[in-house]
PDB file of C-alpha atoms in Angstrom:
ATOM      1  CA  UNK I 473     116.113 116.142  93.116  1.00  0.00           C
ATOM      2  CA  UNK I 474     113.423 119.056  92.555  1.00  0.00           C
ATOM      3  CA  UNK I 475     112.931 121.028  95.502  1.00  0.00           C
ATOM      4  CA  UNK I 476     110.241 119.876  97.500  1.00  0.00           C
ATOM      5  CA  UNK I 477     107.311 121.633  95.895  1.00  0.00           C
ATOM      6  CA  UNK I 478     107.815 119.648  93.143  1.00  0.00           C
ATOM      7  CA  UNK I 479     106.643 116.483  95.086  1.00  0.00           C
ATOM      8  CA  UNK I 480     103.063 115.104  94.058  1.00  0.00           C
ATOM      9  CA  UNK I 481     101.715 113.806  97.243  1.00  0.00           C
ATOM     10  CA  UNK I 482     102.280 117.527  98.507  1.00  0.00           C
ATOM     11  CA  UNK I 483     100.337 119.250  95.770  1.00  0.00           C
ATOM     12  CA  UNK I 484      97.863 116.388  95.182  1.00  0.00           C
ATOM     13  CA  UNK I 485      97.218 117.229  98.970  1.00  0.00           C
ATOM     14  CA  UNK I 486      98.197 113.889 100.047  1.00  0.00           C
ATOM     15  CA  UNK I 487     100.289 114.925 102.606  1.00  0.00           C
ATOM     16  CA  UNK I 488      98.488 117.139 105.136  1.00  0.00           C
ATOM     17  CA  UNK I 489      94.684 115.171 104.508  1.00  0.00           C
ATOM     18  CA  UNK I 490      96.167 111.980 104.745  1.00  0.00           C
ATOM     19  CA  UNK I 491      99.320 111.721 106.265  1.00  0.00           C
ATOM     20  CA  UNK I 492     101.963 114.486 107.787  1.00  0.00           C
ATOM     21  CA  UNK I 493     105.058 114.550 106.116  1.00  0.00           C
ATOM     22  CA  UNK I 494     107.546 111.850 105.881  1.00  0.00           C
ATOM     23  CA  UNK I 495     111.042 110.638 104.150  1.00  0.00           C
ATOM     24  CA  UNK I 496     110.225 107.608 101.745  1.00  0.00           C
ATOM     25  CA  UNK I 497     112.602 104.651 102.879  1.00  0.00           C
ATOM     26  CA  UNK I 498     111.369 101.925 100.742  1.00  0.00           C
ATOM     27  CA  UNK I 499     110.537 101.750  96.901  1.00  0.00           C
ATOM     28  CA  UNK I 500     106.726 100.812  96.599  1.00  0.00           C
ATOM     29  CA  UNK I 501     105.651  99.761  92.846  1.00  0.00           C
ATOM     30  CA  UNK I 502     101.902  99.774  92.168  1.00  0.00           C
ATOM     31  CA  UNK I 503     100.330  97.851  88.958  1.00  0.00           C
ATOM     32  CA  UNK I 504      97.367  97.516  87.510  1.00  0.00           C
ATOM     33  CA  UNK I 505      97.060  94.771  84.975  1.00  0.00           C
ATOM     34  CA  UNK I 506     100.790  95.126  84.210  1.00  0.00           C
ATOM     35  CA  UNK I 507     100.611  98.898  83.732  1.00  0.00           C
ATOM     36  CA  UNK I 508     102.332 101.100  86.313  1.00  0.00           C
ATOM     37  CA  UNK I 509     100.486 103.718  88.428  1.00  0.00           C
ATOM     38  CA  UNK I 510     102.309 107.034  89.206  1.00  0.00           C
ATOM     39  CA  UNK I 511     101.298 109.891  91.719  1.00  0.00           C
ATOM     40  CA  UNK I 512      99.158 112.031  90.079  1.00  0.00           C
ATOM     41  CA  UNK I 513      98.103 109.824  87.004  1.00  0.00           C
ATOM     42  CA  UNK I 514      94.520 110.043  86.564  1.00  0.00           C
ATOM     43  CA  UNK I 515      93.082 106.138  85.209  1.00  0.00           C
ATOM     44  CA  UNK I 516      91.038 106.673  82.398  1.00  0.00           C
ATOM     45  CA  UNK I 517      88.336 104.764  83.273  1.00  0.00           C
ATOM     46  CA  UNK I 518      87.577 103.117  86.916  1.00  0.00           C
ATOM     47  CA  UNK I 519      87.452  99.815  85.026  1.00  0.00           C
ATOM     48  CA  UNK I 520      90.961 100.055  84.651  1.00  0.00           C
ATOM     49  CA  UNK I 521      91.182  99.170  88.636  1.00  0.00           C
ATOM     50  CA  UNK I 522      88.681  97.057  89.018  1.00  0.00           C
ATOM     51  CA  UNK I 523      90.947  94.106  89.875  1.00  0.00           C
ATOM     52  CA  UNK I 524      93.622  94.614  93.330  1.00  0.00           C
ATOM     53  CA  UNK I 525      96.447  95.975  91.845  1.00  0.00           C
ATOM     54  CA  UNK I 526     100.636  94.370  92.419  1.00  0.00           C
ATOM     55  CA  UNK I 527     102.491  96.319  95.246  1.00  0.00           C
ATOM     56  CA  UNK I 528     106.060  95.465  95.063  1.00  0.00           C
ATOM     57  CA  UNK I 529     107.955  96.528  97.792  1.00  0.00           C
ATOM     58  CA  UNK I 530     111.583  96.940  97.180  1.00  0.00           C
ATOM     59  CA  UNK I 531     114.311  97.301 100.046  1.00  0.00           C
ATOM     60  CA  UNK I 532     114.311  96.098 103.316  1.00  0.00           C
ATOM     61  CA  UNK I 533     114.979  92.317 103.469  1.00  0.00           C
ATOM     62  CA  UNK I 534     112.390  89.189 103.899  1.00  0.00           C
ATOM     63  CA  UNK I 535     112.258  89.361 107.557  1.00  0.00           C
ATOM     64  CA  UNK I 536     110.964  93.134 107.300  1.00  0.00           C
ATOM     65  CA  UNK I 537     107.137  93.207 107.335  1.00  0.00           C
ATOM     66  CA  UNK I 538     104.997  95.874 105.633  1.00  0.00           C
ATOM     67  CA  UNK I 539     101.264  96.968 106.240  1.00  0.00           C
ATOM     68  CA  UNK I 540      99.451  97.913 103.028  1.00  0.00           C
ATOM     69  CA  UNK I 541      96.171 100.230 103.032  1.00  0.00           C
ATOM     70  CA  UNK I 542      94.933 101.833 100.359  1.00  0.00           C
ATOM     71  CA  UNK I 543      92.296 104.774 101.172  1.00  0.00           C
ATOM     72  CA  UNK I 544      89.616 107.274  99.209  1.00  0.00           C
ATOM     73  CA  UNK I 545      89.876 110.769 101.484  1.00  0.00           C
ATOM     74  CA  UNK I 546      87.543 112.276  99.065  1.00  0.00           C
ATOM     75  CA  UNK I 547      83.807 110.369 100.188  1.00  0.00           C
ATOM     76  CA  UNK I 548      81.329 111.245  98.678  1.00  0.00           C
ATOM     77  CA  UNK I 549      82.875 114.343  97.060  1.00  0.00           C
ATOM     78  CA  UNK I 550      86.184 116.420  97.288  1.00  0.00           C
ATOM     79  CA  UNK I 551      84.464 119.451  97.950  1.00  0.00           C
ATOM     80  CA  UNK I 552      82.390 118.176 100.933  1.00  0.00           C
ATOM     81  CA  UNK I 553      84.586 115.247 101.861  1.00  0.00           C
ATOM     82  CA  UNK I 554      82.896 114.199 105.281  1.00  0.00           C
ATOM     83  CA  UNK I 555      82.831 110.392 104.978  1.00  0.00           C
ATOM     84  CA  UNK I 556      86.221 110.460 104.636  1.00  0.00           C
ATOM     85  CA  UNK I 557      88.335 108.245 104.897  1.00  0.00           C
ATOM     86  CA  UNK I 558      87.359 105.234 102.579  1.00  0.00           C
ATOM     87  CA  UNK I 559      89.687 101.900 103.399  1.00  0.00           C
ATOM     88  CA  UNK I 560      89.517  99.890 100.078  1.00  0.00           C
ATOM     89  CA  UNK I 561      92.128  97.891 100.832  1.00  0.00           C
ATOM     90  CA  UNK I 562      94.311  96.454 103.530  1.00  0.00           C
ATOM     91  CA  UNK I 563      97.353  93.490 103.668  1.00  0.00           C
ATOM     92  CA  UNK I 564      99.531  93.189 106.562  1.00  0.00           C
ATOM     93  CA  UNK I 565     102.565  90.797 107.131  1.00  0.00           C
ATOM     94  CA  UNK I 566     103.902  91.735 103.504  1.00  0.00           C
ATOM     95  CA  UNK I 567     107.895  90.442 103.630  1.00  0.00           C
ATOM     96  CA  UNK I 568     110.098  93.516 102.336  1.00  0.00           C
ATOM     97  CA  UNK I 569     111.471  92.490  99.038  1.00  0.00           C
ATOM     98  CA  UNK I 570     108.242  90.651  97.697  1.00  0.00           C
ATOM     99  CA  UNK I 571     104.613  91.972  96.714  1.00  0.00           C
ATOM    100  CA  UNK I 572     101.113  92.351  98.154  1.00  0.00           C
ATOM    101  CA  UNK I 573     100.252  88.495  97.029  1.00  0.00           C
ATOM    102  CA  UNK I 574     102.470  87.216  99.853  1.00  0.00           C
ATOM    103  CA  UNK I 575     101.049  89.431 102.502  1.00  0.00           C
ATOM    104  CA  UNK I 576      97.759  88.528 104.572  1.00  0.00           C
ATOM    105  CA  UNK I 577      94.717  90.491 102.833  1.00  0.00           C
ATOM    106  CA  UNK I 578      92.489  91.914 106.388  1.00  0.00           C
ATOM    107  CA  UNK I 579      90.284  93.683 104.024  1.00  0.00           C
ATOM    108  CA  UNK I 580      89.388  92.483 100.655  1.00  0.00           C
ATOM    109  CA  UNK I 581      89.866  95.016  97.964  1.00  0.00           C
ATOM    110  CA  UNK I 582      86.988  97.316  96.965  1.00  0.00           C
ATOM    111  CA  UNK I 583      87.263  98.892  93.859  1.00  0.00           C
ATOM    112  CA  UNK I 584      87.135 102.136  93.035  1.00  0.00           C
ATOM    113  CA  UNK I 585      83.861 103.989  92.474  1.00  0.00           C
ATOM    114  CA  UNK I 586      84.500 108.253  92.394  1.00  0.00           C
ATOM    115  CA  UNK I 587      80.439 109.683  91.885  1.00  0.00           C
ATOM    116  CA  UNK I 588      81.438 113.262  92.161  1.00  0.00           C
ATOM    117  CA  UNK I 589      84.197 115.142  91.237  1.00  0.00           C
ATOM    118  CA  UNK I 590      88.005 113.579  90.998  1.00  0.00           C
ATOM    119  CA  UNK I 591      88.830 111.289  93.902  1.00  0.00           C
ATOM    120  CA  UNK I 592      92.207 110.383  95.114  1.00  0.00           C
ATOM    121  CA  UNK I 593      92.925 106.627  95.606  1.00  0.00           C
ATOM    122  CA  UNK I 594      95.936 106.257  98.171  1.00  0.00           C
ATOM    123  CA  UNK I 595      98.373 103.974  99.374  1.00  0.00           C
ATOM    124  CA  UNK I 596     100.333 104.198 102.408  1.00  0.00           C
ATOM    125  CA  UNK I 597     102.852 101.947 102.893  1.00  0.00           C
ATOM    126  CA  UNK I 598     103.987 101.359 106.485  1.00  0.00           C
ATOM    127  CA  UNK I 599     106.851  99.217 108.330  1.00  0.00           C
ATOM    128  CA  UNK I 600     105.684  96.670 111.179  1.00  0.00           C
ATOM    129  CA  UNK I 601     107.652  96.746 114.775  1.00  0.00           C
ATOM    130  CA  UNK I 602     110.136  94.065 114.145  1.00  0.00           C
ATOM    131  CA  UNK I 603     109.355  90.387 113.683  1.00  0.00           C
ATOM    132  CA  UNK I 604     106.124  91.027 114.481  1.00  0.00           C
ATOM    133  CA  UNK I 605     103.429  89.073 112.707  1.00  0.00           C
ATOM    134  CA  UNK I 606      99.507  89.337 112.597  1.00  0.00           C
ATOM    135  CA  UNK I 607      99.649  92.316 115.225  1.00  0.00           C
ATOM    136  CA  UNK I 608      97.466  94.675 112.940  1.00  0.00           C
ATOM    137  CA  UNK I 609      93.948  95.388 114.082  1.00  0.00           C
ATOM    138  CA  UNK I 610      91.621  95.836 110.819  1.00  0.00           C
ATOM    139  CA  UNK I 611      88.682  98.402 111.550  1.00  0.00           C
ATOM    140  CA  UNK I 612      85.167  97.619 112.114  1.00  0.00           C
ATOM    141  CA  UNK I 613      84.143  99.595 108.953  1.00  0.00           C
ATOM    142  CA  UNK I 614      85.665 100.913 105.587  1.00  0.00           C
ATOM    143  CA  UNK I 615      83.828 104.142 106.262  1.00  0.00           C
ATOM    144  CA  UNK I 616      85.498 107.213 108.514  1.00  0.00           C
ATOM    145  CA  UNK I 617      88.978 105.241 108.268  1.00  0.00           C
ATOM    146  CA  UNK I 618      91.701 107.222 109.575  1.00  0.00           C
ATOM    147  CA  UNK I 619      95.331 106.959 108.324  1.00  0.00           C
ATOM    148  CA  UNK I 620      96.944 108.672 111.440  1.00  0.00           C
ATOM    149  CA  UNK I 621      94.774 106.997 114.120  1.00  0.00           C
ATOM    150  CA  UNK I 622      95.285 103.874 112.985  1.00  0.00           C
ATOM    151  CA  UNK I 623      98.793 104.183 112.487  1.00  0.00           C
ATOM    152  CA  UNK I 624      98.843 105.001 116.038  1.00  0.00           C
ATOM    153  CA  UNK I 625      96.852 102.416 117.435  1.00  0.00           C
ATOM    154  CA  UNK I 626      98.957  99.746 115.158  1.00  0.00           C
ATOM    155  CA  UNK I 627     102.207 101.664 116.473  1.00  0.00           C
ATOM    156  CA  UNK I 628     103.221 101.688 112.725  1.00  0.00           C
ATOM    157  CA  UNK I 629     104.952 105.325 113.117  1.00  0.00           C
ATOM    158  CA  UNK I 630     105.557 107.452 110.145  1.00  0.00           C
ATOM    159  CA  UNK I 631     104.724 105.792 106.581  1.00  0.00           C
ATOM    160  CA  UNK I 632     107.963 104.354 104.283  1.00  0.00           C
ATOM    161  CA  UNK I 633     106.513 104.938 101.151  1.00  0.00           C
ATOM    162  CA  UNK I 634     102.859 105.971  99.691  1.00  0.00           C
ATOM    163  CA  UNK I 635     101.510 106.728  96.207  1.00  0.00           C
ATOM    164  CA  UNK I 636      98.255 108.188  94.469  1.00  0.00           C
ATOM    165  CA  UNK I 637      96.161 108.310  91.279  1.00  0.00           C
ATOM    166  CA  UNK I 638      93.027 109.813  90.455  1.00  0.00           C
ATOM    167  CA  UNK I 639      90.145 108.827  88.980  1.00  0.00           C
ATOM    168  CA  UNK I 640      87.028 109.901  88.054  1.00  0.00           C
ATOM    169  CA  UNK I 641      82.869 108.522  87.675  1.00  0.00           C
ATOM    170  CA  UNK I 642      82.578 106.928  84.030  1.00  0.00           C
ATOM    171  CA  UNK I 643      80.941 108.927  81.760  1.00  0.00           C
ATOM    172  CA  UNK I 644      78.006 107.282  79.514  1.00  0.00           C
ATOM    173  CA  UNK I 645      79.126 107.252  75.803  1.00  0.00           C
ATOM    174  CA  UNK I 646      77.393 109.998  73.965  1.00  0.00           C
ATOM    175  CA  UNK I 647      76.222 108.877  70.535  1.00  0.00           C
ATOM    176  CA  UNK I 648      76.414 111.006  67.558  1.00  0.00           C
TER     177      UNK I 648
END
């Protein structure tokens, strides 16, 4: 292992805007259209994640149950980000072992849709108290999500895994 500069959701600024530091304990896979996603990568083209993505979630066992969200901290802009945070996505009740499809979808995925700058599109994985089912609260509103405070209020403690890409506005094709 590098030393722990080295880790992505440290310098992509992941940890410390959207969650403190943390030990992953669970593998967490995400796919678009069959193509994996890895921290940092920036999609070419936000039609590439138009469609919900696969989250497998390796380790744990079926009768471990994960809570999925997937946030924008950088709304409307990363240099003045004071929507933030964006919920595009949430499932709860996801058995460890399986992926995203068997979980319980509280907020329909929202597709990305950066206007200024780079935005980074994150998920935060997070392990429910045990055996219990349908005990997440979703928010009122996508808009001014908080990671933290809701993992708080959900007593979902520190996250087991997360990962990030980027992605930036499409750019009209320029004719020559």
């Amino acid at each position: 292992m590098g030393s722990i500069t080295s880790d992505p959701l440290i310098i992509g600024g992941v940890i410390g805007d959207v969650i403190d530091d943390f030990t992953p304990t669970i593998k967490m896979t995400v796919t678009y259209n069959n193509k994996e996603i890895f921290n940092g990568y920036e999609v070419p083209f936000p039609s590439t994640v138009a469609t919900k993505p696969r989250i497998q979630i390796g380790g744990g066992d079926m009768r471990s149950l994960f809570t999925l969200i997937m946030i924008d901290p950088d709304v409307p802009g990363p240099s003045d980000p004071y929507m933030k945070e964006h919920l595009h996505w949430m499932v709860t009740d996801i058995p460890g072992t399986t992926d995203s499809t068997f979980g319980k979808e509280l907020t329909s995925y929202e597709k990305p849709k950066p206007n200024i700058g780079i935005h980074r599109y994150v998920f935060v994985l997070f392990k429910q108290e045990k055996g219990k089912k349908h005990s997440i609260t979703p928010p009122f509103s996508r808009d001014h999500f908080n990671t933290r405070t809701f993992s708080a209020q959900n007593y979902l403690g520190v996250p087991v895994a997360a990962a990030f890409f980027n992605a930036r506005r499409a750019t009209a094709q320029r004719r020559r």
